Short mmCIF file of C-alpha atoms in Angstrom, two decimals:
data_model
loop_
_atom_site.label_atom_id
_atom_site.label_comp_id
_atom_site.label_asym_id
_atom_site.label_seq_id
_atom_site.Cartn_x
_atom_site.Cartn_y
_atom_site.Cartn_z
CA UNK A 1 0.30 0.08 0.14
CA UNK A 2 1.31 3.54 -1.22
CA UNK A 3 0.68 6.09 1.32
CA UNK A 4 -0.01 9.73 -0.15
CA UNK A 5 2.80 11.91 -0.65
CA UNK A 6 2.86 15.11 1.89
CA UNK A 7 4.06 18.12 1.13
CA UNK A 8 7.76 18.71 2.59
CA UNK A 9 9.22 21.92 2.71
CA UNK A 10 12.74 20.35 2.47
CA UNK A 11 12.01 18.25 -0.43
CA UNK A 12 10.09 21.62 -2.26
CA UNK A 13 6.79 19.85 -2.20
CA UNK A 14 3.72 22.02 -2.36
CA UNK A 15 -0.04 21.34 -2.52
CA UNK A 16 -1.48 22.18 -5.52
CA UNK A 17 -4.04 25.14 -4.75
CA UNK A 18 -7.48 24.54 -5.72
CA UNK A 19 -9.78 26.79 -7.77
CA UNK A 20 -8.50 28.60 -10.58
CA UNK A 21 -4.77 29.36 -11.09
CA UNK A 22 -3.08 32.58 -10.58
CA UNK A 23 -2.49 33.03 -13.89
CA UNK A 24 -6.21 32.73 -14.61
CA UNK A 25 -6.95 35.20 -12.03
CA UNK A 26 -4.81 37.81 -13.48
CA UNK A 27 -6.23 37.06 -17.23
CA UNK A 28 -9.71 37.94 -15.56
CA UNK A 29 -8.37 40.87 -13.86
CA UNK A 30 -6.98 42.01 -17.15
CA UNK A 31 -10.40 41.25 -18.59
CA UNK A 32 -12.24 43.62 -16.17
CA UNK A 33 -9.73 46.70 -16.24
CA UNK A 34 -9.99 46.60 -20.07
CA UNK A 35 -13.99 46.77 -19.75
CA UNK A 36 -13.75 49.90 -17.30
CA UNK A 37 -11.81 51.59 -20.20
CA UNK A 38 -13.75 50.37 -23.23
CA UNK A 39 -17.43 50.46 -21.77
CA UNK A 40 -17.12 54.37 -20.92
CA UNK A 41 -15.26 55.12 -24.04
CA UNK A 42 -18.52 53.46 -26.25
CA UNK A 43 -20.90 55.23 -24.21
CA UNK A 44 -19.00 58.63 -24.05
CA UNK A 45 -17.79 58.90 -27.37
CA UNK A 46 -20.86 60.74 -28.65
CA UNK A 47 -20.25 63.79 -26.75
CA UNK A 48 -16.54 64.08 -27.68
CA UNK A 49 -17.23 67.52 -29.61
CA UNK A 50 -19.72 68.98 -27.09
CA UNK A 51 -18.92 72.49 -26.80
CA UNK A 52 -17.77 73.89 -23.48
CA UNK A 53 -20.28 75.94 -21.33
CA UNK A 54 -20.74 77.13 -17.88
CA UNK A 55 -17.41 78.43 -16.26
CA UNK A 56 -15.61 75.88 -18.81
CA UNK A 57 -15.80 78.90 -21.31
CA UNK A 58 -13.52 80.55 -19.70
CA UNK A 59 -11.48 78.39 -17.39
CA UNK A 60 -9.90 76.32 -20.04
CA UNK A 61 -7.90 79.35 -21.76
CA UNK A 62 -7.85 81.35 -18.35
CA UNK A 63 -6.06 78.47 -15.98
CA UNK A 64 -4.36 77.03 -19.27
CA UNK A 65 -2.74 79.80 -20.30
CA UNK A 66 -1.67 80.93 -17.06
CA UNK A 67 0.04 77.89 -15.95
CA UNK A 68 1.12 76.11 -19.24
CA UNK A 69 4.79 77.58 -18.48
CA UNK A 70 4.64 77.38 -14.77
CA UNK A 71 2.44 74.36 -13.56
CA UNK A 72 3.75 75.01 -9.89
CA UNK A 73 1.90 78.32 -9.74
CA UNK A 74 -1.53 76.46 -9.41
CA UNK A 75 -0.76 75.94 -5.52
CA UNK A 76 0.34 79.66 -4.77
CA UNK A 77 -2.28 80.89 -7.06
CA UNK A 78 -4.95 78.90 -5.36
CA UNK A 79 -3.36 79.78 -1.82
CA UNK A 80 -3.72 83.34 -2.57
CA UNK A 81 -7.21 83.49 -3.71
CA UNK A 82 -8.45 81.22 -1.06
CA UNK A 83 -9.68 83.94 1.13
CA UNK A 84 -11.85 85.39 -1.35
CA UNK A 85 -13.83 82.27 -2.41
CA UNK A 86 -14.27 81.62 1.60
CA UNK A 87 -16.00 85.02 1.65
CA UNK A 88 -18.28 83.66 -1.23
CA UNK A 89 -19.04 80.75 0.96
CA UNK A 90 -16.95 78.05 -0.31
CA UNK A 91 -13.57 76.62 0.60
CA UNK A 92 -12.29 74.13 -1.70
CA UNK A 93 -8.47 74.73 -2.38
CA UNK A 94 -7.71 71.55 -3.01
CA UNK A 95 -10.29 70.81 -5.09
CA UNK A 96 -9.64 74.15 -7.08
CA UNK A 97 -5.87 72.55 -7.56
CA UNK A 98 -7.55 69.49 -9.27
CA UNK A 99 -9.66 71.58 -11.46
CA UNK A 100 -7.19 73.94 -12.52
CA UNK A 101 -4.63 71.15 -13.01
CA UNK A 102 -7.43 69.35 -15.11
CA UNK A 103 -7.98 72.46 -17.29
CA UNK A 104 -4.58 72.81 -17.95
CA UNK A 105 -4.12 69.12 -19.04
CA UNK A 106 -6.88 69.75 -21.58
CA UNK A 107 -5.21 73.20 -22.71
CA UNK A 108 -2.00 71.60 -23.33
CA UNK A 109 -3.84 68.75 -25.01
CA UNK A 110 -4.80 71.27 -27.81
CA UNK A 111 -0.94 72.28 -28.08
CA UNK A 112 0.22 68.67 -27.99
CA UNK A 113 -2.32 66.69 -30.18
CA UNK A 114 -3.43 69.76 -32.40
CA UNK A 115 -7.20 69.25 -31.49
CA UNK A 116 -9.59 71.85 -30.13
CA UNK A 117 -10.33 72.43 -26.69
CA UNK A 118 -14.02 71.30 -26.94
CA UNK A 119 -12.19 67.81 -27.86
CA UNK A 120 -9.72 67.55 -25.13
CA UNK A 121 -12.00 69.02 -22.31
CA UNK A 122 -14.06 65.40 -23.36
CA UNK A 123 -11.20 63.41 -23.46
CA UNK A 124 -10.34 64.27 -19.87
CA UNK A 125 -13.94 64.16 -18.64
CA UNK A 126 -13.55 60.24 -20.37
CA UNK A 127 -10.49 59.63 -18.53
CA UNK A 128 -12.07 60.45 -15.27
CA UNK A 129 -14.99 58.32 -16.23
CA UNK A 130 -12.66 55.17 -16.84
CA UNK A 131 -11.17 56.06 -13.50
CA UNK A 132 -14.05 56.15 -11.54
CA UNK A 133 -15.26 52.82 -13.23
CA UNK A 134 -11.88 51.20 -12.03
CA UNK A 135 -12.72 52.48 -8.75
CA UNK A 136 -16.12 51.41 -8.44
CA UNK A 137 -15.23 47.87 -9.26
CA UNK A 138 -12.00 48.12 -6.85
CA UNK A 139 -14.58 49.43 -3.78
CA UNK A 140 -16.88 46.39 -4.66
CA UNK A 141 -13.96 43.65 -4.49
CA UNK A 142 -12.52 45.36 -1.42
CA UNK A 143 -15.46 44.75 0.43
CA UNK A 144 -16.24 41.24 -0.98
CA UNK A 145 -13.11 39.88 -0.82
CA UNK A 146 -11.55 38.21 2.46
CA UNK A 147 -7.73 37.75 1.44
CA UNK A 148 -5.66 39.85 -0.45
CA UNK A 149 -7.08 41.90 -3.45
CA UNK A 150 -6.11 40.39 -6.95
CA UNK A 151 -4.90 37.33 -5.39
CA UNK A 152 -8.15 35.44 -6.65
CA UNK A 153 -10.17 35.68 -9.61
CA UNK A 154 -12.77 38.85 -9.58
CA UNK A 155 -16.19 38.09 -8.41
CA UNK A 156 -19.50 38.09 -10.84
CA UNK A 157 -19.79 41.35 -9.40
CA UNK A 158 -16.56 43.29 -10.63
CA UNK A 159 -17.14 41.31 -14.01
CA UNK A 160 -20.86 43.17 -14.56
CA UNK A 161 -20.00 46.26 -12.95
CA UNK A 162 -18.32 48.10 -15.62
CA UNK A 163 -21.35 47.58 -18.02
CA UNK A 164 -23.69 48.76 -15.12
CA UNK A 165 -21.49 52.06 -14.42
CA UNK A 166 -21.23 52.86 -18.32
CA UNK A 167 -25.03 52.60 -18.51
CA UNK A 168 -24.95 55.61 -15.75
CA UNK A 169 -22.59 58.12 -17.83
CA UNK A 170 -25.71 59.91 -19.40
CA UNK A 171 -25.98 63.69 -20.57
CA UNK A 172 -28.79 64.19 -18.40
CA UNK A 173 -29.07 68.19 -19.09
CA UNK A 174 -26.84 70.97 -19.30
CA UNK A 175 -25.81 70.84 -15.68
CA UNK A 176 -25.08 66.87 -15.61
CA UNK A 177 -21.31 66.20 -14.71
CA UNK A 178 -21.48 64.13 -17.76
CA UNK A 179 -20.93 67.60 -19.67
CA UNK A 180 -20.29 70.14 -16.93
CA UNK A 181 -17.17 69.40 -14.89
CA UNK A 182 -16.89 66.03 -15.46
CA UNK A 183 -13.35 65.90 -14.83
CA UNK A 184 -13.32 67.33 -11.64
CA UNK A 185 -16.70 65.85 -10.17
CA UNK A 186 -16.00 62.26 -11.36
CA UNK A 187 -12.44 62.36 -10.34
CA UNK A 188 -13.87 63.40 -6.94
CA UNK A 189 -16.04 60.54 -6.62
CA UNK A 190 -13.43 58.18 -7.65
CA UNK A 191 -11.23 59.70 -4.37
CA UNK A 192 -14.12 59.04 -2.01
CA UNK A 193 -14.43 55.29 -3.19
CA UNK A 194 -10.41 54.86 -3.10
CA UNK A 195 -10.25 56.31 0.39
CA UNK A 196 -12.83 53.68 1.23
CA UNK A 197 -10.89 50.82 -0.43
CA UNK A 198 -7.70 51.86 1.33
CA UNK A 199 -9.44 51.48 4.49
CA UNK A 200 -11.12 48.25 4.00
CA UNK A 201 -7.79 46.63 3.03
CA UNK A 202 -5.52 47.73 5.58
CA UNK A 203 -4.54 44.65 7.88
CA UNK A 204 -2.41 46.38 10.14
CA UNK A 205 -2.17 50.33 11.15
CA UNK A 206 1.64 51.60 11.62
CA UNK A 207 2.53 54.91 12.71
CA UNK A 208 2.53 56.31 9.44
CA UNK A 209 -0.43 55.06 8.45
CA UNK A 210 -1.96 57.13 11.23
CA UNK A 211 -0.16 60.73 10.09
CA UNK A 212 -1.36 59.89 7.05
CA UNK A 213 -4.68 59.18 7.94
CA UNK A 214 -4.80 62.53 10.10
CA UNK A 215 -3.45 64.64 7.22
CA UNK A 216 -6.24 62.80 4.82
CA UNK A 217 -9.06 63.54 6.77
CA UNK A 218 -8.07 67.29 7.01
CA UNK A 219 -7.55 67.52 3.16
CA UNK A 220 -10.62 66.04 2.36
CA UNK A 221 -12.29 68.78 4.55
CA UNK A 222 -10.82 71.39 2.07
CA UNK A 223 -11.16 69.61 -0.95
CA UNK A 224 -14.66 69.90 -1.97
CA UNK A 225 -18.28 69.03 -0.68
CA UNK A 226 -18.51 65.66 -2.38
CA UNK A 227 -15.35 64.82 -1.01
CA UNK A 228 -16.79 65.23 2.60
CA UNK A 229 -18.53 62.00 2.23
CA UNK A 230 -15.21 59.86 1.83
CA UNK A 231 -14.72 59.64 5.67
CA UNK A 232 -18.40 58.37 6.44
CA UNK A 233 -18.49 56.14 3.39
CA UNK A 234 -14.98 54.41 4.79
CA UNK A 235 -16.61 54.11 8.14
CA UNK A 236 -19.83 52.00 6.98
CA UNK A 237 -17.73 50.11 4.37
CA UNK A 238 -14.93 49.14 6.89
CA UNK A 239 -17.89 47.96 9.17
CA UNK A 240 -19.98 46.14 6.44
CA UNK A 241 -16.80 44.29 5.67
CA UNK A 242 -16.19 43.24 9.10
CA UNK A 243 -19.75 42.32 9.89
CA UNK A 244 -21.29 40.65 6.75
CA UNK A 245 -18.32 39.34 4.94
CA UNK A 246 -15.50 38.64 7.99
CA UNK A 247 -17.93 37.69 10.13
CA UNK A 248 -16.24 39.84 13.22
CA UNK A 249 -17.95 40.10 16.64
CA UNK A 250 -18.27 43.78 18.05
CA UNK A 251 -14.79 43.69 20.01
CA UNK A 252 -12.95 42.64 16.98
CA UNK A 253 -14.47 44.87 14.53
CA UNK A 254 -13.96 48.24 17.01
CA UNK A 255 -10.45 46.97 17.48
CA UNK A 256 -9.51 46.31 13.71
CA UNK A 257 -7.14 48.41 11.80
CA UNK A 258 -9.98 49.52 9.30
CA UNK A 259 -11.93 51.04 12.09
CA UNK A 260 -8.57 52.64 14.10
CA UNK A 261 -8.10 54.27 10.69
CA UNK A 262 -11.43 55.56 10.18
CA UNK A 263 -11.14 57.16 13.56
CA UNK A 264 -7.92 59.04 12.60
CA UNK A 265 -9.94 60.01 9.40
CA UNK A 266 -12.45 61.45 11.26
CA UNK A 267 -10.17 63.20 13.88
CA UNK A 268 -8.58 65.10 10.98
CA UNK A 269 -11.52 65.99 9.17
CA UNK A 270 -13.91 67.16 11.85
CA UNK A 271 -11.83 70.35 13.20
CA UNK A 272 -10.79 71.34 10.13
CA UNK A 273 -14.59 70.97 8.57
CA UNK A 274 -15.98 72.48 11.63
CA UNK A 275 -13.87 75.50 11.52
CA UNK A 276 -14.25 76.58 7.73
CA UNK A 277 -18.29 75.84 8.42
CA UNK A 278 -18.09 78.52 11.00
CA UNK A 279 -16.07 80.66 9.28
CA UNK A 280 -18.53 80.60 6.29
CA UNK A 281 -21.59 80.99 8.70
CA UNK A 282 -20.42 84.12 9.56
CA UNK A 283 -19.48 85.42 6.06
CA UNK A 284 -22.73 84.38 4.53
CA UNK A 285 -25.40 85.16 7.54
CA UNK A 286 -26.72 88.31 5.85
CA UNK A 287 -27.14 86.33 2.61
CA UNK A 288 -24.36 88.09 0.45
CA UNK A 289 -22.76 84.77 -0.50
CA UNK A 290 -22.75 82.65 -3.78
CA UNK A 291 -25.91 81.27 -4.54
CA UNK A 292 -24.67 77.77 -5.34
CA UNK A 293 -23.22 76.85 -2.05
CA UNK A 294 -25.68 78.24 0.11
CA UNK A 295 -27.65 75.43 2.11
CA UNK A 296 -30.81 75.06 3.34
CA UNK A 297 -31.98 72.80 6.10
CA UNK A 298 -35.80 72.29 5.85
CA UNK A 299 -38.56 70.11 5.24
CA UNK A 300 -38.16 70.31 1.36
CA UNK A 301 -34.76 68.50 1.54
CA UNK A 302 -36.78 65.39 2.75
CA UNK A 303 -38.71 65.49 -0.50
CA UNK A 304 -35.49 66.04 -2.62
CA UNK A 305 -33.41 63.67 -1.10
CA UNK A 306 -35.42 60.39 -2.36
CA UNK A 307 -35.80 61.83 -5.68
CA UNK A 308 -32.33 62.46 -6.19
CA UNK A 309 -31.48 59.16 -4.91
CA UNK A 310 -33.64 57.68 -7.87
CA UNK A 311 -32.33 60.68 -10.44
CA UNK A 312 -29.65 58.12 -11.28
CA UNK A 313 -31.48 55.62 -13.12
CA UNK A 314 -30.70 55.80 -16.87
CA UNK A 315 -34.44 55.85 -18.47
CA UNK A 316 -34.85 58.81 -16.06
CA UNK A 317 -31.75 60.37 -17.31
CA UNK A 318 -32.63 59.48 -20.89
CA UNK A 319 -35.68 61.67 -20.56
CA UNK A 320 -33.54 64.88 -19.96
CA UNK A 321 -30.97 64.02 -22.62
CA UNK A 322 -33.44 63.48 -25.39
CA UNK A 323 -35.58 66.85 -24.72
CA UNK A 324 -37.00 67.70 -28.20
CA UNK A 325 -35.31 64.75 -29.80
CA UNK A 326 -37.20 62.44 -32.15
CA UNK A 327 -36.34 58.53 -32.72
CA UNK A 328 -33.02 59.10 -30.40
CA UNK A 329 -32.92 55.33 -29.81
CA UNK A 330 -32.18 54.26 -33.70
CA UNK A 331 -29.45 55.50 -35.94
CA UNK A 332 -25.90 54.30 -36.97
CA UNK A 333 -24.07 55.28 -33.73
CA UNK A 334 -26.55 53.64 -31.38
CA UNK A 335 -26.75 50.23 -33.56
CA UNK A 336 -22.65 50.43 -33.42
CA UNK A 337 -22.64 50.99 -29.72
CA UNK A 338 -24.93 48.15 -29.20
CA UNK A 339 -22.69 46.10 -31.40
CA UNK A 340 -19.61 46.93 -29.84
CA UNK A 341 -20.75 46.39 -26.12
CA UNK A 342 -22.41 42.76 -27.36
CA UNK A 343 -18.84 41.81 -28.53
CA UNK A 344 -17.45 42.77 -25.34
CA UNK A 345 -20.45 41.15 -23.08
CA UNK A 346 -19.69 37.85 -25.28
CA UNK A 347 -16.36 37.61 -24.29
CA UNK A 348 -17.74 38.46 -20.35
CA UNK A 349 -20.33 35.52 -20.77
CA UNK A 350 -17.37 33.00 -21.41
CA UNK A 351 -15.38 34.32 -18.26
CA UNK A 352 -18.64 33.92 -15.83
CA UNK A 353 -17.68 30.59 -14.93
CA UNK A 354 -14.28 31.14 -13.49
CA UNK A 355 -15.72 34.13 -11.39
CA UNK A 356 -17.27 33.13 -8.28
CA UNK A 357 -20.40 34.33 -6.93
CA UNK A 358 -20.17 35.90 -3.73
CA UNK A 359 -22.08 34.54 -0.81
CA UNK A 360 -25.34 36.05 0.08
CA UNK A 361 -24.16 37.69 2.90
CA UNK A 362 -21.32 39.51 1.66
CA UNK A 363 -23.35 40.81 -1.16
CA UNK A 364 -25.91 42.19 1.51
CA UNK A 365 -22.99 43.78 3.04
CA UNK A 366 -22.08 45.69 -0.07
CA UNK A 367 -25.40 46.72 -0.79
CA UNK A 368 -25.62 48.41 2.39
CA UNK A 369 -22.11 50.23 1.50
CA UNK A 370 -23.68 51.03 -1.98
CA UNK A 371 -26.75 52.40 -0.54
CA UNK A 372 -24.80 54.45 2.11
CA UNK A 373 -22.61 56.01 -0.65
CA UNK A 374 -25.96 56.73 -2.58
CA UNK A 375 -27.50 58.60 0.24
CA UNK A 376 -24.54 60.32 0.77
CA UNK A 377 -24.13 61.68 -2.74
CA UNK A 378 -27.66 62.71 -2.87
CA UNK A 379 -27.33 64.46 0.16
CA UNK A 380 -25.73 67.61 -1.10
CA UNK A 381 -28.62 68.32 -3.60
CA UNK A 382 -31.20 67.91 -0.96
CA UNK A 383 -29.61 70.44 0.85
CA UNK A 384 -28.87 72.91 -1.97
CA UNK A 385 -30.76 76.05 -2.29
CA UNK A 386 -29.68 76.22 -5.99
CA UNK A 387 -31.25 72.80 -6.69
CA UNK A 388 -34.70 73.80 -4.43
CA UNK A 389 -34.82 76.54 -6.81
CA UNK A 390 -33.75 75.49 -10.44
CA UNK A 391 -35.11 71.68 -10.08
CA UNK A 392 -38.73 71.26 -9.59
CA UNK A 393 -41.40 68.67 -10.78
CA UNK A 394 -39.99 66.28 -12.99
CA UNK A 395 -36.65 67.40 -12.94
CA UNK A 396 -35.73 66.73 -9.62
CA UNK A 397 -36.18 62.76 -11.00
CA UNK A 398 -34.39 63.48 -14.57
CA UNK A 399 -31.74 66.25 -14.53
CA UNK A 400 -28.31 65.53 -13.68
CA UNK A 401 -26.57 67.82 -11.06
CA UNK A 402 -23.04 68.02 -9.45
CA UNK A 403 -24.63 65.10 -7.27
CA UNK A 404 -24.73 62.62 -10.52
CA UNK A 405 -21.10 61.96 -10.34
CA UNK A 406 -21.74 60.02 -7.25
CA UNK A 407 -25.13 58.88 -7.11
CA UNK A 408 -25.04 57.33 -10.55
CA UNK A 409 -22.18 54.94 -9.99
CA UNK A 410 -23.42 54.24 -6.55
CA UNK A 411 -27.11 53.57 -7.93
CA UNK A 412 -25.82 51.44 -10.71
CA UNK A 413 -23.63 49.34 -8.04
CA UNK A 414 -26.29 48.79 -5.97
CA UNK A 415 -28.70 47.79 -8.83
CA UNK A 416 -25.71 45.09 -10.14
CA UNK A 417 -25.47 44.06 -6.60
CA UNK A 418 -29.38 43.47 -5.78
CA UNK A 419 -29.51 41.55 -9.36
CA UNK A 420 -26.64 39.30 -8.47
CA UNK A 421 -28.27 38.46 -4.88
CA UNK A 422 -31.68 37.86 -6.36
CA UNK A 423 -30.86 35.57 -8.99
CA UNK A 424 -29.66 32.33 -8.46
CA UNK A 425 -26.26 32.46 -9.68
CA UNK A 426 -25.67 30.31 -12.49
CA UNK A 427 -24.06 31.46 -15.65
CA UNK A 428 -27.56 31.55 -17.44
CA UNK A 429 -28.87 34.22 -14.38
CA UNK A 430 -25.98 35.98 -14.82
CA UNK A 431 -25.77 36.35 -18.60
CA UNK A 432 -29.51 37.83 -18.44
CA UNK A 433 -28.61 40.52 -15.82
CA UNK A 434 -25.33 41.34 -18.29
CA UNK A 435 -27.90 41.32 -21.37
CA UNK A 436 -29.86 44.02 -19.72
CA UNK A 437 -26.87 45.98 -18.50
CA UNK A 438 -25.79 45.99 -22.11
CA UNK A 439 -29.09 47.40 -23.37
CA UNK A 440 -29.02 49.96 -20.58
CA UNK A 441 -25.50 51.05 -21.99
CA UNK A 442 -26.34 51.22 -25.32
CA UNK A 443 -29.38 53.13 -24.48
CA UNK A 444 -27.29 55.72 -22.68
CA UNK A 445 -24.75 55.99 -25.64
CA UNK A 446 -27.67 56.86 -28.01
CA UNK A 447 -29.18 59.41 -25.43
CA UNK A 448 -25.75 60.84 -25.42
CA UNK A 449 -26.02 61.12 -29.38
CA UNK A 450 -29.44 62.84 -29.08
CA UNK A 451 -28.06 65.40 -26.70
CA UNK A 452 -24.77 66.30 -28.73
CA UNK A 453 -26.78 66.83 -31.72
CA UNK A 454 -29.37 69.00 -29.75
CA UNK A 455 -26.57 70.93 -28.22
CA UNK A 456 -24.56 71.46 -31.66
CA UNK A 457 -27.70 73.49 -32.85
CA UNK A 458 -27.56 75.96 -30.05
CA UNK A 459 -26.09 79.51 -31.22
CA UNK A 460 -23.66 79.42 -28.10
CA UNK A 461 -22.12 75.79 -29.09
CA UNK A 462 -21.41 77.18 -32.51
CA UNK A 463 -19.65 80.48 -31.09
CA UNK A 464 -17.33 78.19 -28.48
CA UNK A 465 -16.13 75.43 -31.00
CA UNK A 466 -15.29 77.99 -33.24
CA UNK A 467 -13.12 80.05 -30.53
CA UNK A 468 -11.52 76.66 -29.78
CA UNK A 469 -10.56 75.56 -33.41
CA UNK A 470 -9.17 79.12 -33.67
CA UNK A 471 -7.18 79.03 -30.51
CA UNK A 472 -5.85 75.23 -31.26
CA UNK A 473 -4.89 76.33 -34.80
CA UNK A 474 -3.95 79.85 -34.30
CA UNK A 475 -3.36 81.97 -37.18
CA UNK A 476 -0.97 84.52 -37.27
CA UNK A 477 -1.46 87.60 -39.37
CA UNK A 478 -3.79 90.13 -39.95
CA UNK A 479 -6.48 87.90 -41.67
CA UNK A 480 -6.35 85.69 -38.60
CA UNK A 481 -6.40 88.53 -36.12
CA UNK A 482 -9.33 89.77 -38.16
CA UNK A 483 -11.14 86.59 -37.68
CA UNK A 484 -10.38 86.22 -34.02
CA UNK A 485 -11.81 89.60 -33.40
CA UNK A 486 -14.84 88.91 -34.91
CA UNK A 487 -15.52 85.71 -32.84
CA UNK A 488 -14.74 87.77 -29.55
CA UNK A 489 -17.24 90.58 -31.18
CA UNK A 490 -19.82 88.02 -31.33
CA UNK A 491 -19.21 86.74 -28.08
CA UNK A 492 -19.39 90.30 -26.22
CA UNK A 493 -22.71 90.81 -28.46
CA UNK A 494 -24.38 87.47 -26.88
CA UNK A 495 -23.47 88.94 -23.53
CA UNK A 496 -25.03 92.42 -23.71
CA UNK A 497 -25.85 93.73 -20.43
CA UNK A 498 -23.51 91.32 -18.65
CA UNK A 499 -20.17 93.18 -18.43
CA UNK A 500 -18.24 90.48 -15.64
CA UNK A 501 -18.77 87.89 -18.46
CA UNK A 502 -17.71 90.23 -21.12
CA UNK A 503 -14.31 91.01 -19.36
CA UNK A 504 -13.95 87.20 -18.60
CA UNK A 505 -14.33 86.45 -22.31
CA UNK A 506 -11.65 88.98 -22.89
CA UNK A 507 -9.33 88.31 -20.30
CA UNK A 508 -9.45 84.39 -20.64
CA UNK A 509 -8.70 84.21 -24.34
CA UNK A 510 -6.05 87.13 -24.38
CA UNK A 511 -4.32 85.32 -21.47
CA UNK A 512 -4.37 81.90 -23.86
CA UNK A 513 -3.35 83.47 -26.84
CA UNK A 514 -0.42 85.38 -25.14
CA UNK A 515 0.51 81.71 -23.89
CA UNK A 516 0.60 80.39 -27.16
CA UNK A 517 1.53 83.03 -29.73
CA UNK A 518 2.65 85.80 -27.66
CA UNK A 519 -0.28 88.31 -28.85
CA UNK A 520 -3.69 88.80 -28.09
CA UNK A 521 -6.57 87.55 -29.19
CA UNK A 522 -7.72 90.24 -30.73
CA UNK A 523 -5.72 93.57 -31.37
CA UNK A 524 -8.73 95.28 -31.93
CA UNK A 525 -12.22 94.30 -32.06
CA UNK A 526 -13.86 94.98 -35.51
#
């Protein structure tokens, strides 16, 4: 009788691990990360030439021209203007540094790639959407996975998520983060999720973790309003993972490295947040601050909160994106988007058997964390005077706002988790969920195409795109100056009676032109 051979360290023998090999796990992770890039690209490519609007009409050229040759001045310039913004009712120095850096990146892209600023601006937004999609996948796996991240194949949730998150990128109106300040707010949402990822994956708290956590907490308090919720989300995620995934009792959970890290984040965040809000309250008590920063804690917020928690639904967003559009679901681009997404999904279906379905208890913990993120994301809109004033009736359920950068991925994460939790977990049921997500993503691509066609007809879009082209293909000489002066004159006429806007056009374009060609945008307005 031959005894089974036992592993022996001296002989170099090892037990063969059960389940998929590490190479198969890495291959699957590569598949997921490629979908995090390709799905947002397919959904957002119809918006690639949409004209800049809002403050982007000026900031692209102002920040780009000001910091093109000295990008390090972004820090000193932001610090120098901090008090001005504080008196207006907001204090976001780190967020403004990121905003200026992204504007500079878009402006530099016009010089390096010879593309107009409207295109490079959308490329920056596209990059932020890809980053956010990857951050949602990492967040989900950080909560669900018991061992080391990437050491095992991704779960079914991770394979499905890129399609779900992509479906949430809809140009739901003029103020949606998909079209306005997308780079800033989508990147901020990714930051919120990555803070939670770091808290969930920490196994041992060292002294430098403590220093970094307190500093990060203070930094989040002066980043921007959506970043405030990084600390509470990290707390909820760590508690949900410890209780639902790791099965820790209360004593072990409260003594874990993740909970202690969250306590240090709170220790850095709360004092800075309290001081800043106290100063702002003093400046804004007479109602003289920037209207977009005003907050109102009243009964209307209780009505707005559930509406904004549902405004991420793709069909609701499609309604806002396709206003005055006819058969927007049909056309060459929607069909092409559906075909491309289907090709990607067929490969995903083949990989589903290698991806494990998380236990129901773990999925419930992730659903709780996603619901918390959805509520946190909708809270700024529920308290905003601007939202209370400008979004009424059906617009509360359909129009995008700066909260969309958080609520859309949070809502789609919650939807995917609940669908996986409610289905039996087989390849067929996961395939049906995937088919639904592909159709939703294709619908969002079609809605974005409809929005792009609609916005292209606006007079302001014609002007902004011509300005962007004139700046990217800067024509020296009298003929070029005459054409640019005609553009500036048109911009000034469109803003008759708004001297502040007229001055911003003149100053921002001149700063950019001097950086590019050493001359003003227009010598003499004709």
